[in-house]
XYZ file of C-alpha atoms in Angstrom:
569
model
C 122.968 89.341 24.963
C 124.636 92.055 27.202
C 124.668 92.206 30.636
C 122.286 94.664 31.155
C 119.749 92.635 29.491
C 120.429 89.935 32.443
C 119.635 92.659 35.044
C 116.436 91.584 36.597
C 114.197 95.204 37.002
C 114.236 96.519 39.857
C 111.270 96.269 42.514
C 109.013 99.126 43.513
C 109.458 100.968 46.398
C 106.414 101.164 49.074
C 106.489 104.463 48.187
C 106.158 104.222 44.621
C 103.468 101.419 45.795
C 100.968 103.814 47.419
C 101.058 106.231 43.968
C 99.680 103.356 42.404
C 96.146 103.227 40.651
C 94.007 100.451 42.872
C 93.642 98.322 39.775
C 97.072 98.199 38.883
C 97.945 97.461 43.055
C 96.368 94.693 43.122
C 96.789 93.262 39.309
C 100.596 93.460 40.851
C 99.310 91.854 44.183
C 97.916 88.976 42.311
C 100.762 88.060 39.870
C 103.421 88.561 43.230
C 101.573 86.189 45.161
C 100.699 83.363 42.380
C 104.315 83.838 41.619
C 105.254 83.254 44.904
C 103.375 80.130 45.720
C 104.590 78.484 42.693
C 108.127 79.160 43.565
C 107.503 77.885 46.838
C 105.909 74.860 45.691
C 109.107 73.880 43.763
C 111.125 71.045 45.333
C 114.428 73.488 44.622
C 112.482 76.487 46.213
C 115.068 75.710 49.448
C 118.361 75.895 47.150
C 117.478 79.630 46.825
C 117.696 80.518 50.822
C 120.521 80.825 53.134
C 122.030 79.145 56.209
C 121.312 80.351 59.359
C 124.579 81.277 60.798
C 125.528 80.117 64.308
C 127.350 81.974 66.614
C 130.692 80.203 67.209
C 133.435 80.739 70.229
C 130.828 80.593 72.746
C 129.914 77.668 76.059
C 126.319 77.123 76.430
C 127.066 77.759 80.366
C 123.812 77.669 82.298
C 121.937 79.923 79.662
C 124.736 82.629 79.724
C 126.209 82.787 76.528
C 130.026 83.425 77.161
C 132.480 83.777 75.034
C 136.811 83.394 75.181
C 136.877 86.925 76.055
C 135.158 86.635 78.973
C 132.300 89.072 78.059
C 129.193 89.416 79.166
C 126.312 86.691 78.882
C 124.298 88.879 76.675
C 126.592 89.608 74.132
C 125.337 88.640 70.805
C 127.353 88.379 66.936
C 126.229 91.691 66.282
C 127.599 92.799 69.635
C 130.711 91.834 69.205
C 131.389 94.495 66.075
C 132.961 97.916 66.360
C 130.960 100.219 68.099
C 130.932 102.736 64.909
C 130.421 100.017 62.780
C 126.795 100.998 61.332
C 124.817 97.496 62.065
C 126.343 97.228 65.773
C 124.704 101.134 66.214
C 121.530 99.675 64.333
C 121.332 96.540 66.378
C 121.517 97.982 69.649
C 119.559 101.003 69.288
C 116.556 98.785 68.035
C 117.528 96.431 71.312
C 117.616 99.598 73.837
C 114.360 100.948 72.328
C 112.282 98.051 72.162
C 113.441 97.416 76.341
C 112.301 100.944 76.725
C 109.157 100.102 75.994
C 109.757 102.223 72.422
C 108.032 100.514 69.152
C 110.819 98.555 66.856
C 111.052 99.925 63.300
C 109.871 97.501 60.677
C 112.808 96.139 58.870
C 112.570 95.587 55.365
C 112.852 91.933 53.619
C 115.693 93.586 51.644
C 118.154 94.370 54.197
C 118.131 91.080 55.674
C 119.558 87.282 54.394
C 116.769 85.296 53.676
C 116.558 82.090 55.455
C 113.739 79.744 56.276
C 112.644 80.832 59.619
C 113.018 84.831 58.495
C 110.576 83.255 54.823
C 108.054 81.674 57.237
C 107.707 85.019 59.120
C 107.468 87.134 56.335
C 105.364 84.615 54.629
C 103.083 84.934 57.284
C 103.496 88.735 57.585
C 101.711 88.951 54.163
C 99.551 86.544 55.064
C 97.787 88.535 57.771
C 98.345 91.857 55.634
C 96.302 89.847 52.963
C 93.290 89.204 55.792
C 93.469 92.678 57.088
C 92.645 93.877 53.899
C 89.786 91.038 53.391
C 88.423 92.208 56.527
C 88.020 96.287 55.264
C 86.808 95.755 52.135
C 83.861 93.530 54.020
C 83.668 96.273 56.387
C 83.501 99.330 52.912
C 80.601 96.304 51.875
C 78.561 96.497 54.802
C 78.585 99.992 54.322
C 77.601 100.250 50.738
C 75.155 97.159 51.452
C 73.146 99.480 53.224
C 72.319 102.084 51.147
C 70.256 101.093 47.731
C 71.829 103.836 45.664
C 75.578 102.801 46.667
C 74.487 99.357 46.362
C 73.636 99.406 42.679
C 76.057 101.649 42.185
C 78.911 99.591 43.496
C 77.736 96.037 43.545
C 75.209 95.981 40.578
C 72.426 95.178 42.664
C 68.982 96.659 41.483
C 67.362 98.612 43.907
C 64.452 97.295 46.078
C 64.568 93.669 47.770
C 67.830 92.434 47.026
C 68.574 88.064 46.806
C 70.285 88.345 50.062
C 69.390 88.727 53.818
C 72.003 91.039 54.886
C 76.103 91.520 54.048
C 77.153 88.339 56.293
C 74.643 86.600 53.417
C 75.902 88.594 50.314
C 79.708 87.607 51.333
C 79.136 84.034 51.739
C 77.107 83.403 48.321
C 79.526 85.639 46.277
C 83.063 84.730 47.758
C 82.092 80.939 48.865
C 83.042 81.631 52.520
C 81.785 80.362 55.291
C 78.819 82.523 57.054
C 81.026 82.358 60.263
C 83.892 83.626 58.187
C 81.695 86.961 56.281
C 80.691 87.658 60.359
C 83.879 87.379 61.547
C 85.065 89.697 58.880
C 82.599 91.763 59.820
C 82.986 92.142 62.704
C 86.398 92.889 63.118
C 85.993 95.692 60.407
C 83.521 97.314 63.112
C 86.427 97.727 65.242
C 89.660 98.335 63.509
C 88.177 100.066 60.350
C 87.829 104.172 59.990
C 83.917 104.803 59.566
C 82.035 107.810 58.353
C 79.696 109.639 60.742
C 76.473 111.088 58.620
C 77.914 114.403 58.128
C 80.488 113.182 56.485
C 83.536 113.531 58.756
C 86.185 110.199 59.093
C 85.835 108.465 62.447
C 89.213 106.631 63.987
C 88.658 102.997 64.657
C 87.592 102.459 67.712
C 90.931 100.298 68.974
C 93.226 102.296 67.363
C 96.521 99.882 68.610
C 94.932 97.000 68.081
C 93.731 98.392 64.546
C 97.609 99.475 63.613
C 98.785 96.164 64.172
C 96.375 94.096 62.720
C 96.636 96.472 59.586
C 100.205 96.092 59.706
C 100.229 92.009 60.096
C 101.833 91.797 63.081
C 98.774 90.086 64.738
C 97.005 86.586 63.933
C 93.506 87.261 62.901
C 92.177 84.686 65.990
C 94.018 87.471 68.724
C 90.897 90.435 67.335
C 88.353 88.281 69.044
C 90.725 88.155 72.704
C 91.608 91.582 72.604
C 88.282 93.103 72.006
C 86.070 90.491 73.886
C 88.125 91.607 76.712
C 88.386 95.139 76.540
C 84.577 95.370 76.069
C 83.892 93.566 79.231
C 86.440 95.995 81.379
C 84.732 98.638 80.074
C 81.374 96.830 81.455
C 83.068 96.469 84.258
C 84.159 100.416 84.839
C 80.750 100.914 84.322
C 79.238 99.013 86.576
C 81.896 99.812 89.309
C 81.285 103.803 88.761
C 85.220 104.812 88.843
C 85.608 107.852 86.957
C 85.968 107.309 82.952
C 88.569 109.294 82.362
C 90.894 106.755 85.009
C 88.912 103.621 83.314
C 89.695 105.029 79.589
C 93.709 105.467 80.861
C 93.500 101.572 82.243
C 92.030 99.904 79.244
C 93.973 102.286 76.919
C 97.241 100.272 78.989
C 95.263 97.419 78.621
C 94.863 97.212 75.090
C 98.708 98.279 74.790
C 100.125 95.511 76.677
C 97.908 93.040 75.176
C 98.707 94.223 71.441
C 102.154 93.975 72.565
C 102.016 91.025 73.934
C 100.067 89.054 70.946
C 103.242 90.166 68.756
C 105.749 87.764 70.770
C 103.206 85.117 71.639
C 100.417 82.782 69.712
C 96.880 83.289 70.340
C 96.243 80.711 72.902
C 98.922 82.355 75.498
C 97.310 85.809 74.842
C 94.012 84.814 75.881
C 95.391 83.508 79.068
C 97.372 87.363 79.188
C 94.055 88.991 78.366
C 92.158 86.595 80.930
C 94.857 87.370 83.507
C 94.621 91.159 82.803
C 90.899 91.379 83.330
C 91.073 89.303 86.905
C 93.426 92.280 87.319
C 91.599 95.163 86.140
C 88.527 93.844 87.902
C 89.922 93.648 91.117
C 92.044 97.037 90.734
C 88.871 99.437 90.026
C 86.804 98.013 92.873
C 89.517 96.714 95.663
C 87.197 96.713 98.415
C 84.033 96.088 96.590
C 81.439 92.823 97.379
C 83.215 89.159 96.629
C 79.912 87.861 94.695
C 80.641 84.358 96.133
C 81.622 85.565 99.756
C 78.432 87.909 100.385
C 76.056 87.752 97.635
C 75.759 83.406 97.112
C 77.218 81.762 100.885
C 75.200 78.962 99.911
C 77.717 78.120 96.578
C 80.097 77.828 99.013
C 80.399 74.355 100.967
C 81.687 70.807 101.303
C 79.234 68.141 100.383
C 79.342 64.191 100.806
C 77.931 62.671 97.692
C 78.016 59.258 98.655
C 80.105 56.124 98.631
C 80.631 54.632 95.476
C 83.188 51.485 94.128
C 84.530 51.792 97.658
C 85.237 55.131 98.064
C 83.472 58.268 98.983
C 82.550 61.130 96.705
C 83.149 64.409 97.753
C 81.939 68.070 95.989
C 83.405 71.137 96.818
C 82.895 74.345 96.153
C 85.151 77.479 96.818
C 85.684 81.035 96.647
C 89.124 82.426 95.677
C 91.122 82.945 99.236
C 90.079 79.249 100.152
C 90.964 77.849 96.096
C 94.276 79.190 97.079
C 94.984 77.674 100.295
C 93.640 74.182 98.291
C 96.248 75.096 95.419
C 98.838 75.751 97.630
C 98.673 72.133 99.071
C 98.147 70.426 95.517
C 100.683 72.257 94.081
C 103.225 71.212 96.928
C 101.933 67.747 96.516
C 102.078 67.595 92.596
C 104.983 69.492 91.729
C 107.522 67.870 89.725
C 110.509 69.622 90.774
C 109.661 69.337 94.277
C 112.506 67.587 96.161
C 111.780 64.166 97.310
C 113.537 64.729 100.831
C 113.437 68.220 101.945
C 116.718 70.129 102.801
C 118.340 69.994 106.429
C 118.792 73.395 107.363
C 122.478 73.353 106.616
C 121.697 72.379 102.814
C 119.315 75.298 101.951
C 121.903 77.142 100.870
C 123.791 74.286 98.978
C 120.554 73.764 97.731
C 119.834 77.167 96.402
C 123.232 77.202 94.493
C 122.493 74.235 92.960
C 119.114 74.816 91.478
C 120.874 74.848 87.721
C 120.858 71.236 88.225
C 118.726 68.726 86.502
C 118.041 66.014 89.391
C 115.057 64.100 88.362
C 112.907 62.642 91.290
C 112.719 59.034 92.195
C 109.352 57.307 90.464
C 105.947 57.586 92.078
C 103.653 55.083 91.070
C 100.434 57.507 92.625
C 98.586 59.775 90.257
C 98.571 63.517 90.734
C 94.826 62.905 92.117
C 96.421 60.631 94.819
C 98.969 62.968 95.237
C 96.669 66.487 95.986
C 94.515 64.022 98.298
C 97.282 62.508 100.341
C 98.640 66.234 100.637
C 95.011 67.627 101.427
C 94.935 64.712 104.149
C 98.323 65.509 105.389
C 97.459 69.424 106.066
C 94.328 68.663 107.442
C 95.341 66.104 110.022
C 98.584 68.033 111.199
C 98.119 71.472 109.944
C 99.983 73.365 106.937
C 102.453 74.347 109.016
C 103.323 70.977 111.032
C 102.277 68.994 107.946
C 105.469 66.391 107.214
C 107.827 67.187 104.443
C 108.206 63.916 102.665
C 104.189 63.987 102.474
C 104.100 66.997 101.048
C 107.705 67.830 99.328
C 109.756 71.337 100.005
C 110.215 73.881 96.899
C 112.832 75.390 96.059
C 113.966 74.900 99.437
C 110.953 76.379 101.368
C 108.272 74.512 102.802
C 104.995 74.907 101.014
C 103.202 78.325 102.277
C 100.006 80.118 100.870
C 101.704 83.644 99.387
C 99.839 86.835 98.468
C 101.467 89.847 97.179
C 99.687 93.381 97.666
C 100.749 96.953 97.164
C 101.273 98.463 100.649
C 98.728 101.356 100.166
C 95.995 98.844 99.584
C 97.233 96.931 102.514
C 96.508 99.830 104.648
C 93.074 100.604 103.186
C 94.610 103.465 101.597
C 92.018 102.819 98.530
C 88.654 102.405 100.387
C 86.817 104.611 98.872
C 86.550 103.971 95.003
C 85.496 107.162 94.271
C 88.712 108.755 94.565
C 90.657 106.580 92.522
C 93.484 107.841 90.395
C 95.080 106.766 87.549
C 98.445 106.983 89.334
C 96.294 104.298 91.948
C 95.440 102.018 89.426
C 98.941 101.509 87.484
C 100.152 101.022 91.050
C 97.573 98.232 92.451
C 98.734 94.906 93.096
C 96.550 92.315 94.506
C 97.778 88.219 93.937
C 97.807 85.213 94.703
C 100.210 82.780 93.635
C 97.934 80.187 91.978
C 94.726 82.221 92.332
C 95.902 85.429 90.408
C 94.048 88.500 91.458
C 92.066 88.499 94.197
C 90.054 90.914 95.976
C 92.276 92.813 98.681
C 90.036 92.426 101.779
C 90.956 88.361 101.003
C 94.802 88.956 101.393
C 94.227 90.691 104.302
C 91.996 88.147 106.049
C 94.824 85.802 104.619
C 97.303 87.998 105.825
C 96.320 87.237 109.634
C 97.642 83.597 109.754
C 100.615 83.668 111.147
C 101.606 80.747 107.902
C 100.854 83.404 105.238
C 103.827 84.708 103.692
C 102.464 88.594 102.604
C 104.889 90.092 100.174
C 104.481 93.863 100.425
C 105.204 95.817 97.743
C 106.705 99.686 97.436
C 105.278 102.077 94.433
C 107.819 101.019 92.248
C 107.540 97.272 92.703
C 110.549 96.810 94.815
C 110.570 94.264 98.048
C 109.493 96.129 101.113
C 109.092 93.349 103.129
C 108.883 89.024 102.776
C 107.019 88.185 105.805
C 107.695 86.987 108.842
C 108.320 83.245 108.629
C 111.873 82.333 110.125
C 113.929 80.958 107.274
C 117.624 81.123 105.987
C 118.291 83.694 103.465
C 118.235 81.207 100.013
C 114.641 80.912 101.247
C 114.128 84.407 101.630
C 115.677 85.373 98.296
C 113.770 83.243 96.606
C 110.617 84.316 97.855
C 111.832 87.932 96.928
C 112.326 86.895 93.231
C 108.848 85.097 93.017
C 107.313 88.324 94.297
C 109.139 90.303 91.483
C 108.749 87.761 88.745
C 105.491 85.934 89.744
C 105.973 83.244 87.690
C 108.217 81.280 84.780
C 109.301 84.937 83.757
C 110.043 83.612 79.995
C 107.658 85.096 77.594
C 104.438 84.035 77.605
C 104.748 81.179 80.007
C 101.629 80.798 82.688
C 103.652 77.999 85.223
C 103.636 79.903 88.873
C 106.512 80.101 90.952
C 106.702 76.816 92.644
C 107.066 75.036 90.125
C 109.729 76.947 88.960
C 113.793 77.164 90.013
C 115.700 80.179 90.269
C 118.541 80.358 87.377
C 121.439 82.823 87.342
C 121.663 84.890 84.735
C 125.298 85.263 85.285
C 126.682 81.341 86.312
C 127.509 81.494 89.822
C 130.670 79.492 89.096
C 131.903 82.536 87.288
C 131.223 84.933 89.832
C 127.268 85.711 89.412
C 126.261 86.681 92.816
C 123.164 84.680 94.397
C 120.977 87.781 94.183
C 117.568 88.945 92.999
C 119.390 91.187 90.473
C 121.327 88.112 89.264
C 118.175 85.492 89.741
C 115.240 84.701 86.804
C 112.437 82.340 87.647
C 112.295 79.840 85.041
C 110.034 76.767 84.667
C 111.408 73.288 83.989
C 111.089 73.412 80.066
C 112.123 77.207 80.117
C 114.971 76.509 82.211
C 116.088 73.763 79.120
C 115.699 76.163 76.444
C 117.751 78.823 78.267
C 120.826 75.906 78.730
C 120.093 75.047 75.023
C 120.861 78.676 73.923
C 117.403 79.633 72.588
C 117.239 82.362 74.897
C 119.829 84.819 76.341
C 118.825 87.172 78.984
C 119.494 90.329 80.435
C 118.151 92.315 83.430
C 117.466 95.846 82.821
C 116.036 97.703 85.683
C 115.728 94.908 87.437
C 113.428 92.711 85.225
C 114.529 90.272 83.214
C 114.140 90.194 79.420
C 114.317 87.635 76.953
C 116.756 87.734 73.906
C 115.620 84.796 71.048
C 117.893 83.179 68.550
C 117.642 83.593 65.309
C 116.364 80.744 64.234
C 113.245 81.853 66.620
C 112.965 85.338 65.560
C 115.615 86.788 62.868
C 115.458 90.586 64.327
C 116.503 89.205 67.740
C 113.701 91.509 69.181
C 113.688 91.288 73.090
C 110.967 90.443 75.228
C 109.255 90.120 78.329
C 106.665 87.978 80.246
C 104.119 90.479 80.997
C 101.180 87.309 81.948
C 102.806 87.655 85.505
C 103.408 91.588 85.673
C 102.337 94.179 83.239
């Protein structure tokens, strides 16, 4: 037998693919797929991948990946190649656009070494092609379902009364789905399919990002449901609020952008909390000024109420509106927080302190439970005051004692954005409104808030950047620190929801090796975060002053950077 006879044939192109007949597509899409799984069900299946390569000549030094030639902490395997060499151009061009906010091309299965982690995401890639496609052929069904001629002429089906209710009905009994499963196709086909209007003419979906990715399988089937629930009820919203549509349709157009690009770097669970976060937002940013429903419309929700004594102890109920939740989180948080130091800082340590927040000093035991803890804190404030209230009682973060802080744009600080009638898209992309455990808030709230002298308002310029950290007297480590929780709002790793005091600052670049203690040079990063950037799963680099978020390979295999956009879009 010659060699030629060996030569397995060669694959089709996607090109070559879309020339296909439909019958022969998916007669090819059937034998692929049970060829697949029975290749993957072999106990050998694993002898036929390869090793992940590690990158060698490099000290995990506080999450910045250096290497003997002292370059920078981003630098990656690819990096280190000739410029000219083609994958070094390839590689950071895809990096560059991808940070500037540019889509990533799709790289083929082909062009990369298979190993397990890159299987299991191209695995699941087809996967959620597979669904899209379940999804608009229920969606062509519904359509043909409705019309008796199409309907015998496409599904057999005599005309007249047919044997089922509707096509939720005719799905389940002919494809042995679940009636929650033909719906759900269903109704995701209503959104991200192209329709025909009666004169014949193709209609776009009606979330055309959202549709493209899905359709693509870049998005679990379980994110449709978050995105669109949410985007309907902005719109709702918009409406209700009267801004004009054409500054509404530019806000939930951004909104359905982030969120699509968000839901590609995160699983669904984190992107509700995004989409969740983003409507707080969105709500707050088209009506600044508008009624708080608790503060003027219900004053009777609000309140403190004795419920009795019972087993010893008395039973309170309380009931809140968002500036007063935030003044209560502020003191539970202090009071809870497991990186809190036990002893706060003399005023000659801050700085020490500050410097040293790489460290991993765990605190001394408490036998109390975080109940005990937000009462004994609550107990504390309320005898001395927030701002006398003892720091052993209720422990220092990050070097600062605990203080309620709200960030706001400084246009809506100054009423600039009374009158909602004249809002502009330029206004909206520019509105900031938070609270640090709250999340959006109404404005009018941070600037009742913003009369306590023990408020810490962070104002913010049109671009973002630090106007202005208050007026508390502290020493700059303090000061910085509040700076870089105003930029990065929270953990700033993707898709983590912990807020800022529970969080250290990290340098990018080790300070030991001449990082400066700067915002430029300083990442929030939560506890477990903070672990995985020392472990090497994550390498990071600040462009434009934000940090982003390089994975390994074994976490993604294109190495495609991100950013936590739960905290800032």
């Amino acid at each position: 037998m010659t060699a030629q006879e060996h030569e397995t044939p060669a694959a089709p192109l996607a090109d070559d693919l879309d020339l296909l007949p439909l019958e022969e597509l998916i007669r090819l899409a059937s034998a692929a797929s049970t060829s697949l799984t029975r290749r993957l069900s072999s106990a050998r299946s694993l002898d036929e991948l390869a090793p992940v390569l590690h990158r060698e000549g490099r000290e995990r030094d506080c999450g910045t990946m250096r290497h003997p030639n002292g370059s920078s902490g981003t630098e990656t395997a690819v990096d280190r190649l000739p410029p000219s060499t083609p994958c070094a151009q390839s590689s950071r061009a895809s990096r560059a656009d991808v940070m500037d906010g540019r889509p990533l091309p799709g790289v083929d299965i082909e062009d990369a070494t298979l190993t397990l982690p890159a299987l299991h995401h191209a695995l699941e890639t087809v996967a959620r092609s597979v669904t899209a496609a379940q999804m608009s052929l229920a969606g062509h069904t519904a359509e043909v379902f409705d019309l008796p001629a199409e309907r015998s002429r496409l599904l057999g089906m005599p005309e007249g009364k047919t044997a089922f209710r509707d096509t939720a009905d005719y799905l389940r009994g002919v494809l042995r789905v679940d009636i929650s499963e033909s719906r759900r196709r269903l109704r995701h086909a209503a959104v991200l399919c192209e329709s025909r209007a009666m004169t014949g003419e193709t209609l776009p979906p009606r979330l055309p990002q959202l549709a493209g990715a899905v359709l693509e399988g870049l998005l679990d089937r379980s994110a449709i449901d978050h995105v669109n629930n949410t985007l309907a009820e902005a719109r709702t919203i918009a409406d209700r609020a009267g801004i004009d549509p054409q500054a509404a349709d530019h806000m939930i157009r951004q909104g359905e952008n982030l969120m699509v690009e968000q839901g590609q770097t995160m699983d669904p669970r984190n992107l509700q909390k995004v989409c969740h976060h983003w409507l707080k937002h969105f709500e707050a940013a088209v009506d600044p000024d508008g009624k708080e429903p608790v503060d003027l419309d219900s004053p009777r929700l609000q309140g403190l109420v004795h419920k009795g004594k019972s087993n010893g102890f008395h039973q309170w109920l309380l009931s809140a509106n968002d500036a007063q939740h935030e003044i209560l989180m502020t003191i539970a948080s202090a009071a809870t927080n497991p990186r809190a130091r036990q002893n706060s800082p003399e005023p000659g340590q801050a700085a020490r302190g500050a410097e040293a927040d790489d460290g991993d000093t765990e605190p001394p035991t408490d036998p109390r439970t975080d109940n005990q803890k937000r009462l004994d804190g609550l107990i504390a404030c309320l005898s001395g005051g927030l701002a006398v209230a003892d720091s052993k009682t209720l422990p220092w973060a990050g070097g600062m004692r605990p203080q309620v802080a709200v960030t706001i744009d400084y246009r809506t600080l100054l009423r600039d954005l009374v009158d909602t009638g004249t809002i502009t898209v330029e206004d909206l992309a520019r509105f900031q409104s938070h609270a640090a455990f709250t999340g959006t808030v109404h404005p009018q709230n941070i600037r009742t808030l913003a009369c306590d002298a023990d408020i810490l308002p962070v104002v913010l310029g049109g671009d973002g950047q630090v106007l202005d950290v208050g007026r508390a007297q502290r020493l700059f480590p303090a000061r910085l620190r509040q700076a870089i929780a105003a930029r990065d709002g929270g953990c700033a790793a993707p898709g983590c929801s912990i807020p800022a005091p529970w969080c250290d600052v990290h340098h990018v670049e080790h300070w030991e090796r001449g990082g400066p203690t700067s915002a430029d040079n300083g990442v929030l990063l939560c506890n477990h975060h903070h672990h995985a950037v020392h472990a090497g799963a994550w390498e990071i680099d600040m462009r434009s002053g934000r940090p982003w978020f390089i994975p390994a390979p074994y976490l993604d295999p294109r190495q495609r950077p991100q950013r936590n956009r739960y905290w800032r879009q």
